[in-house]
Coordinates of C-alpha atoms in Angstrom, one line a residue:
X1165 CA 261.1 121.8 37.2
X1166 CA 259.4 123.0 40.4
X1167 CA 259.6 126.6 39.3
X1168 CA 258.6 125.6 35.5
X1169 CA 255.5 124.4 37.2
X1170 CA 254.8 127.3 40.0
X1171 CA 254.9 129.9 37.2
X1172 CA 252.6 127.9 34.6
X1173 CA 250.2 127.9 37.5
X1174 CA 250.3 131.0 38.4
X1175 CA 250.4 132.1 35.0
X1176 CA 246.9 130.5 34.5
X1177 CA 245.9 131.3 37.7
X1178 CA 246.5 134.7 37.4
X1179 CA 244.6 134.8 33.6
X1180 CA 241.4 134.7 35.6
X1181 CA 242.1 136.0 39.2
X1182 CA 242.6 139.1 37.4
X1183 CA 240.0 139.1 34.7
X1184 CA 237.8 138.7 38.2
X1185 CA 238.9 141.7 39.6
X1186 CA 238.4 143.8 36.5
X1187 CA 235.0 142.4 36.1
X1188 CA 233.9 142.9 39.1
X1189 CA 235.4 146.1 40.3
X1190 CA 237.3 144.6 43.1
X1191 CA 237.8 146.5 46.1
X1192 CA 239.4 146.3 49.5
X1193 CA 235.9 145.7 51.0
X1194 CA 235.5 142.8 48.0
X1195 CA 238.6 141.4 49.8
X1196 CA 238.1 141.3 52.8
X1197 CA 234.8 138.7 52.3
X1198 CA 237.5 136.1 50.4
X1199 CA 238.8 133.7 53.1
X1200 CA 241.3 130.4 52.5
X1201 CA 238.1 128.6 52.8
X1202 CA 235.9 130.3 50.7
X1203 CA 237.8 132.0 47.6
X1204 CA 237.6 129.1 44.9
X1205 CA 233.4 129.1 45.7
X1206 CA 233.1 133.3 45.8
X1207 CA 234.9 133.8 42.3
X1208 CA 233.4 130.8 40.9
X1209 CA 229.6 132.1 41.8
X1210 CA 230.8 135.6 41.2
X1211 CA 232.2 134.9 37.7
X1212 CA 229.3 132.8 36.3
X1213 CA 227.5 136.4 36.3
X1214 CA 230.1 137.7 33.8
X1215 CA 230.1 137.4 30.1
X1216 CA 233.9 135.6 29.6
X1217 CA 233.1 134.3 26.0
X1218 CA 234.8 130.9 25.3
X1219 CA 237.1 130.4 27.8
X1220 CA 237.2 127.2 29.6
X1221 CA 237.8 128.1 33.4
X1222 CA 237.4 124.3 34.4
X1223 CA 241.9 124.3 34.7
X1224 CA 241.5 126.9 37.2
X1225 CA 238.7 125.9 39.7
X1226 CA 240.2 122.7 39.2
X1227 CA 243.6 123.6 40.8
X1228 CA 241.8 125.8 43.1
X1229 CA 239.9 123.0 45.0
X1230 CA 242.7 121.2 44.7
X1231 CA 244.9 123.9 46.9
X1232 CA 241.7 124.6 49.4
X1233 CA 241.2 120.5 50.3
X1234 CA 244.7 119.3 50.2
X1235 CA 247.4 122.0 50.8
X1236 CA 249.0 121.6 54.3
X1237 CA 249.9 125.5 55.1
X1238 CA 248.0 128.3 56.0
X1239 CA 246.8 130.0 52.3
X1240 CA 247.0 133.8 52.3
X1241 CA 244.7 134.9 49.7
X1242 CA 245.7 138.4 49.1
X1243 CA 249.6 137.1 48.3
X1244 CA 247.8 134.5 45.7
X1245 CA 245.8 137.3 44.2
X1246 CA 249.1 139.6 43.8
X1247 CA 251.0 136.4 42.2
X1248 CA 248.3 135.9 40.1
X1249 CA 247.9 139.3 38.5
X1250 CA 252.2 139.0 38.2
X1251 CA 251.6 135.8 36.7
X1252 CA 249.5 137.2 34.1
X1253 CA 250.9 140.1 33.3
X1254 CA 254.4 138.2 32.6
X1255 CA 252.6 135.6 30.5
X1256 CA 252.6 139.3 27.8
X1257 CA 256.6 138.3 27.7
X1258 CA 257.1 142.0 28.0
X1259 CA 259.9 142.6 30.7
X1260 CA 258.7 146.3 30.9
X1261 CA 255.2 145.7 31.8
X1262 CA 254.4 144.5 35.3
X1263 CA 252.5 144.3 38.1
X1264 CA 254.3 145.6 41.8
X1265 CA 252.7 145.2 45.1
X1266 CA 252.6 147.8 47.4
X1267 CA 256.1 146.9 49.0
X1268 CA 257.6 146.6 45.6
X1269 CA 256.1 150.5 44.1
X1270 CA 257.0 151.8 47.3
X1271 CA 260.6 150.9 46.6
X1272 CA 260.3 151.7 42.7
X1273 CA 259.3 155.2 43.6
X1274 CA 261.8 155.2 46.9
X1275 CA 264.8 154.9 44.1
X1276 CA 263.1 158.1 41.8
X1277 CA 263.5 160.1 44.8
X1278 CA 266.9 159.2 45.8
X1279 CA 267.2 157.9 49.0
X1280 CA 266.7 153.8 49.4
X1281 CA 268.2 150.8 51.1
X1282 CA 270.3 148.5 48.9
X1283 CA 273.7 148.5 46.5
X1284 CA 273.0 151.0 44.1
X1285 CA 272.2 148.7 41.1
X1286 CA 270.1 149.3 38.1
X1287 CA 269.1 146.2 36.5
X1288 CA 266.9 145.6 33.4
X1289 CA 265.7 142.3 31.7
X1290 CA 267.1 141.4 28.1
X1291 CA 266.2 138.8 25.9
X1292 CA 265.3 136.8 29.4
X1293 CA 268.4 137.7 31.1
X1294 CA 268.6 139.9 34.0
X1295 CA 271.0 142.3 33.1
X1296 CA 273.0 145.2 35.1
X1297 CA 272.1 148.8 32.8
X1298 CA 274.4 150.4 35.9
X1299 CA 275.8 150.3 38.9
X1300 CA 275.7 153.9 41.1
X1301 CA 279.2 155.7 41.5
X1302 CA 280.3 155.2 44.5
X1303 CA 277.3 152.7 45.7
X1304 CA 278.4 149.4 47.2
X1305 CA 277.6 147.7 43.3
X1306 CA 279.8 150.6 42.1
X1307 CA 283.2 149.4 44.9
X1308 CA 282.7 145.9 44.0
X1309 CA 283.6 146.2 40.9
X1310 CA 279.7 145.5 38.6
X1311 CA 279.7 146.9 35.6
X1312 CA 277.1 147.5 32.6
X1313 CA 276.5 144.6 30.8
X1314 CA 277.0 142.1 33.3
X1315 CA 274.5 139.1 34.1
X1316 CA 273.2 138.3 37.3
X1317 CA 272.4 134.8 37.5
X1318 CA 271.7 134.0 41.3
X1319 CA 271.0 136.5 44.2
X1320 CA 271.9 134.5 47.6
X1321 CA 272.7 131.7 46.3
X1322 CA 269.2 131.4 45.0
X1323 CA 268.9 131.1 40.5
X1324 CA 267.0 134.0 39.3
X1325 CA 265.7 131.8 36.8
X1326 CA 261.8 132.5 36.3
X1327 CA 262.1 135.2 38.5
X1328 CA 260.2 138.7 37.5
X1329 CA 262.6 141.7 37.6
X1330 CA 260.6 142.8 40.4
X1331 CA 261.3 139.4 42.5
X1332 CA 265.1 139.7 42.2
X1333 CA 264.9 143.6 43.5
X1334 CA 263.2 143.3 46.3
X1335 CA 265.8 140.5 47.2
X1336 CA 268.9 143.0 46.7
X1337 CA 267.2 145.3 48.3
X1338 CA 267.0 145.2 52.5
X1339 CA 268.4 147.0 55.4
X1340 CA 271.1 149.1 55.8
X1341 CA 274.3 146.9 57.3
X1342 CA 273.2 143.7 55.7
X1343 CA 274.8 141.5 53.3
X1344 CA 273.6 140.5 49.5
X1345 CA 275.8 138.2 47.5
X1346 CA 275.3 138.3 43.9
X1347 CA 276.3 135.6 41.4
X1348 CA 277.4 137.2 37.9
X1349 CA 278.7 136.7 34.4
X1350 CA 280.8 138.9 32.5
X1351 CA 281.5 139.1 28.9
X1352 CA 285.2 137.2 28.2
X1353 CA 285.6 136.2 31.7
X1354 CA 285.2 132.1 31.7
X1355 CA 283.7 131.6 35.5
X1356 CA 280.9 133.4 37.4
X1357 CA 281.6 135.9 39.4
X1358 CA 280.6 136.0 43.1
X1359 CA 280.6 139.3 44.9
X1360 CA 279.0 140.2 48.3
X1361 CA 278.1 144.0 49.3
X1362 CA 276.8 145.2 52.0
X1363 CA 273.5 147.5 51.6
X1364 CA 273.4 150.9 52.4
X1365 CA 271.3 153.9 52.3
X1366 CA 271.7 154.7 49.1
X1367 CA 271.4 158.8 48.7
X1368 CA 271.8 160.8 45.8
X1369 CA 271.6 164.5 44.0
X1370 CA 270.8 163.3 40.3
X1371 CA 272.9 166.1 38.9
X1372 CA 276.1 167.3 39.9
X1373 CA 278.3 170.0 38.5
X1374 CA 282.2 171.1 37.8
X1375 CA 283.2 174.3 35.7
X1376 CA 287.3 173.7 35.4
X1377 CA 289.5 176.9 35.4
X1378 CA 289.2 176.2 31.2
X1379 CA 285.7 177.5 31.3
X1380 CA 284.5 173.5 30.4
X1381 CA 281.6 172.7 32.4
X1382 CA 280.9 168.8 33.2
X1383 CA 277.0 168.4 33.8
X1384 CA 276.6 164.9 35.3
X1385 CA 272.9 163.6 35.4
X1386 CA 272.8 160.2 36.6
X1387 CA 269.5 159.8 36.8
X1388 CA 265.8 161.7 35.8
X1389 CA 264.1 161.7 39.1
X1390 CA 262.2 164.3 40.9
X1391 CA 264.8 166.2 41.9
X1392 CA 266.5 166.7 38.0
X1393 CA 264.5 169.8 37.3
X1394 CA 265.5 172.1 40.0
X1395 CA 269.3 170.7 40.0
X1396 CA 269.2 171.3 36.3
X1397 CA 268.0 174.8 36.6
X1398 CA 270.7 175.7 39.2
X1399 CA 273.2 174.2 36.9
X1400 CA 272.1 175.8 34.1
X1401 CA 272.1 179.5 36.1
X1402 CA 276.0 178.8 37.4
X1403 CA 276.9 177.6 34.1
X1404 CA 275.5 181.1 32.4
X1405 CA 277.1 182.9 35.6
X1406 CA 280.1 181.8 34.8
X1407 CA 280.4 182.1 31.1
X1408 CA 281.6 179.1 30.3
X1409 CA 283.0 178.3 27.1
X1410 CA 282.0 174.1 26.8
X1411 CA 279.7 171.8 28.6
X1412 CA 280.2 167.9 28.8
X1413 CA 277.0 166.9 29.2
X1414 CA 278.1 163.6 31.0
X1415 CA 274.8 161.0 30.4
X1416 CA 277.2 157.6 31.6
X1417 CA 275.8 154.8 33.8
X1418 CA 272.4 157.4 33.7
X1419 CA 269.3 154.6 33.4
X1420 CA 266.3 157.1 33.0
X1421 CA 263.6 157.9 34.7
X1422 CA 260.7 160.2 34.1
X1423 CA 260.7 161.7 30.3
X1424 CA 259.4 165.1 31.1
X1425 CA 262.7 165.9 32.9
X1426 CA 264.8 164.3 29.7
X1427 CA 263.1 166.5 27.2
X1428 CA 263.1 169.8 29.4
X1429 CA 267.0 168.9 29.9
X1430 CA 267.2 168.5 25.8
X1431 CA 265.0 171.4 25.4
X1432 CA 267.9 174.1 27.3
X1433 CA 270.3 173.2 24.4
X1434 CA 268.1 173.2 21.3
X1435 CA 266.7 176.3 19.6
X1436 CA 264.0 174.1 17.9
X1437 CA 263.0 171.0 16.7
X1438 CA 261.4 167.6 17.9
X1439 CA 263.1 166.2 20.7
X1440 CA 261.4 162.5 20.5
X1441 CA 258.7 161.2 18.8
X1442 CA 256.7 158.6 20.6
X1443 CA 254.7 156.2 18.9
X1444 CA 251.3 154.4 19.9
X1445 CA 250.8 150.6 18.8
X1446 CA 247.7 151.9 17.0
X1447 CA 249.9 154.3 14.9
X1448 CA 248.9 157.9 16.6
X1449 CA 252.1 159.4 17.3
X1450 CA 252.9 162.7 19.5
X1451 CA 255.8 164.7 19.0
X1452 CA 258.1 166.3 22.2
X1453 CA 259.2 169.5 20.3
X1454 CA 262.0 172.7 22.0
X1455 CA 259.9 175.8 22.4
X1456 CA 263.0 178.0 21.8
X1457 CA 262.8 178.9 25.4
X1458 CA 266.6 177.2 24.8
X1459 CA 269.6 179.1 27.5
X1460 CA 272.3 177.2 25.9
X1461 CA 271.9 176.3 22.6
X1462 CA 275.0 178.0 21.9
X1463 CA 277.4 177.0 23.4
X1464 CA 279.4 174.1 22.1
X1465 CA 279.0 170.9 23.7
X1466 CA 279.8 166.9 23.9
X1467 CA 277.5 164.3 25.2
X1468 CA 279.0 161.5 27.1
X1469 CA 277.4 158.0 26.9
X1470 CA 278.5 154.3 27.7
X1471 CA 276.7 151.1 27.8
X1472 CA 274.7 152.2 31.3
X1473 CA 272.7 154.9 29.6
X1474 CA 269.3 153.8 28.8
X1475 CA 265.9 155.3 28.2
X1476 CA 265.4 159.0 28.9
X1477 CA 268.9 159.9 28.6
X1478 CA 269.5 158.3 25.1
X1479 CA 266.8 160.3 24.2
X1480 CA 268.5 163.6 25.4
X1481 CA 271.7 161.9 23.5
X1482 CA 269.8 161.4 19.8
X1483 CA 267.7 164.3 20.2
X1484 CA 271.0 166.5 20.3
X1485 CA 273.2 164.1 18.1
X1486 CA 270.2 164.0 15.1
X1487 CA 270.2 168.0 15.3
X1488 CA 273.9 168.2 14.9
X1489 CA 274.0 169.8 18.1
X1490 CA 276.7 167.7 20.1
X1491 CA 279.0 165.2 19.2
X1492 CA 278.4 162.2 21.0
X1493 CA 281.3 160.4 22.5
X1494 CA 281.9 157.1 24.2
X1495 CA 279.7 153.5 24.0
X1496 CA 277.0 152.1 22.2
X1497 CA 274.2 152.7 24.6
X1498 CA 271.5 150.2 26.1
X1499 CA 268.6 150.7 24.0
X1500 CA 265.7 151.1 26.0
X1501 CA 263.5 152.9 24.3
X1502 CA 259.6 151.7 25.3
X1503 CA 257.3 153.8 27.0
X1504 CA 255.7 152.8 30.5
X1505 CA 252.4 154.5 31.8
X1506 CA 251.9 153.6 35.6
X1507 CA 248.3 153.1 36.6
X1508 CA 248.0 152.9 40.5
X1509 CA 245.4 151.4 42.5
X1510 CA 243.8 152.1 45.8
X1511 CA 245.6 149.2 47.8
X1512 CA 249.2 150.6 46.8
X1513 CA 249.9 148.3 43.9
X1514 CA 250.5 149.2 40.3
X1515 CA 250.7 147.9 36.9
X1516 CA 253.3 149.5 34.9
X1517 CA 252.5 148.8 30.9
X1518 CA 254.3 149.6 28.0
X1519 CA 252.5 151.6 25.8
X1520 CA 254.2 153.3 23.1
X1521 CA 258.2 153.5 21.7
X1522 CA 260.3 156.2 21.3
X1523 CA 262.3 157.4 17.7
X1524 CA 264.8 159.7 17.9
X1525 CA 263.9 162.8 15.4
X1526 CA 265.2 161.3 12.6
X1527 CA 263.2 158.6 13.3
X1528 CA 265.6 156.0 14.6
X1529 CA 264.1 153.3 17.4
X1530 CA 265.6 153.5 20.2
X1531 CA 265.1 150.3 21.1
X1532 CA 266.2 148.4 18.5
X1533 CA 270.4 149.9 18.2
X1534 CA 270.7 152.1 21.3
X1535 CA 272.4 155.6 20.6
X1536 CA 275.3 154.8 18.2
X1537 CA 278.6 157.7 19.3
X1538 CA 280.2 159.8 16.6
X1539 CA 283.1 159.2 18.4
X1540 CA 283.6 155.5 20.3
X1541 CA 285.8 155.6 23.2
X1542 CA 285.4 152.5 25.6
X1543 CA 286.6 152.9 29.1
X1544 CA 289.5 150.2 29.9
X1545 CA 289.9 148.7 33.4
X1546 CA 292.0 149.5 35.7
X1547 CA 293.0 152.7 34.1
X1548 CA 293.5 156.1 36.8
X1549 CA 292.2 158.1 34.3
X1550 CA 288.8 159.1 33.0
X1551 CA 290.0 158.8 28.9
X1552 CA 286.4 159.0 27.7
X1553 CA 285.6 162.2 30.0
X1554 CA 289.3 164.1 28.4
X1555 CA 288.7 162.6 24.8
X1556 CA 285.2 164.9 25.1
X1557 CA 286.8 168.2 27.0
X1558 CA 289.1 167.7 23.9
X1559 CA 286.6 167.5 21.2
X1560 CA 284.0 170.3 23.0
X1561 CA 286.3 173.5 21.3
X1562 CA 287.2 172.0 18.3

């Protein structure tokens, strides 16, 4: 019950902290003249300046005197007025839209470059559950066994329940040499799951390369970060070098990222066409379209996905499936298919909102089934080999 009643309240709270700040153009200076003693009286004179319509603040200023004449602690306003603006924009229900503090976009951004401090986990919220889109090869989540699908329920011993996805991250995350213990459920296993890791730096080149004495090239891209492009291009120059016959374009446990790397990674294997269509709630669409600029749009090739891949690279995967341009081969994939514009503010903070969906060029949603394979292979445990990754050197000549 308690946290049923802190989020309500800063739900509520949050409705018109925020609609204050907007109003009034709040600034760090605007912040700095709040005090624990003062901030109910300064946004109640402030706001009864402001046209608000309707909307019966009485809840608010109510609980607000409450909190500056009885509380026992110390109040720090600026950590209400970032739980507020989190509070609202939850209340949306939309687990892709939220509002980060400056400790939580540092990390966000830390994890696009490659290099943070944690286990290597990608999580993502579903239906309400907090669940794991991948875990990093090789990363402590990756040598304890998490896999895609999975549900964390309790980070520390502490339920993640009414926790934003934001919350529970900055809880995994921490220093190098700590511990984080994890409570999980997995699909057909009866009992949680409780595994402990200790966090590391994570560090990562988001693609790798092999070209096999066959000529087949396996391009791995686990992720669409800021340092995609120029791997890709050096890929894409040893791969021609070479003159390789096949390229596994291996798109497994890959959660996204930015969507101008996707499409200029779909673009180097189409000759034309519209790579993804993205679509506005107001019904304006734009269209990502191959300028024929294409290196390898010859050579055949099989695209590799599983349950971890999710956003940018199912749209590399439909973009080439819907051309007929590459089998795809392995799992259903994760269907993450909204589109998040990040507006950053002076203080460090952001608000990351969903603004628009992708369809694949035929004019599938992303979101709603994921990438459906040509060719389903699932990956069994415990198994030495990689049978999804020699099912698709197989099926790349044929």
């Amino acid at each position: 019950m308690g946290n049923k009643f802190r989020n309500l309240s800063i739900a509520v709270g949050g409705i018109i902290l925020l609609l204050a700040v907007y109003f009034l153009g709040v600034t760090q200076g605007y912040y700095s003249k709040i005090t624990a003693n003062n901030f109910a009286a300064v946004f109640r004179q402030e706001l009864q300046h402001q046209q608000l319509g309707q909307t019966d603040f009485s809840l608010f200023w109510d609980v607000a005197d409450k909190l500056q004449t009885k509380y026992f602690g110390d109040i720090d306003v600026q950590e209400m007025l970032y739980g507020s603006i989190k509070g609202l924009v939850a209340a949306i229900g939309d687990p892709y839209t939220i509002f980060a503090d400056p400790t939580e976009n540092s990390q966000f951004f830390d994890s696009l470059n490659g290099s943070y401090e944690g286990i290597g986990l990608e999580l993502d919220v579903v239906d309400g559950a907090l669940i794991v889109v991948s875990p990093l090869k090789d990363s402590p989540a990756d040598m304890a066994g998490l896999k895609p699908m999975d549900q964390v329920i309790a980070v520390n011993g502490e339920s993640v329940l009414g926790m934003t996805l934001a919350e529970v991250l900055s809880k995994i995350k921490g220093p190098t040499g700590t511990q984080v213990t994890l409570m999980v459920t997995r699909d057909k296993v009866e009992e949680p799951l409780e595994v402990t890791m200790v966090r590391q730096t994570i560090k990562r080149d988001s693609v790798a390369l092999e070209i096999g004495q066959d000529k087949i090239a396996v391009l791995k891209i686990s992720r669409f970060a800021n340092d995609t492009d120029a791997g890709f291009k050096v890929a894409v120059n040893k791969m021609i070098a070479a003159g390789v016959r096949g390229i596994v374009l291996d798109l497994r446990n890959n959660p996204g990222g930015f969507l101008d790397s996707g499409v200029a990674v779909a673009n180097e294997f189409l000759k034309t066409g519209v790579i993804v269509e993205e679509r506005l709630k107001t019904g304006d669409t734009t269209l990502f379209s191959a300028d024929g600029s294409g290196r390898l749009s010859e050579i055949p090739m099989v695209v590799l996905v599983n349950q971890g891949s999710a956003s940018a690279a199912e749209i590399v995967a439909g973009a080439l499936q819907d051309h007929e341009r590459a089998r795809v081969v392995g799992e259903v994939t994760f269907g993450k298919g909204s589109v998040q514009e990040v507006e950053d503010f002076p203080d460090g903070s952001a608000l990351r909102v969903t603004v628009a969906k992708w369809y694949t060029p035929n004019g599938n949603s992303i979101s709603e089934s994921g990438i459906k394979p040509d060719k389903e292979v699932r990956s069994v445990n415990g198994e030495t080999s990689d049978i999804q990754l020699e099912t698709a050197k197989t099926l790349v000549l044929e």
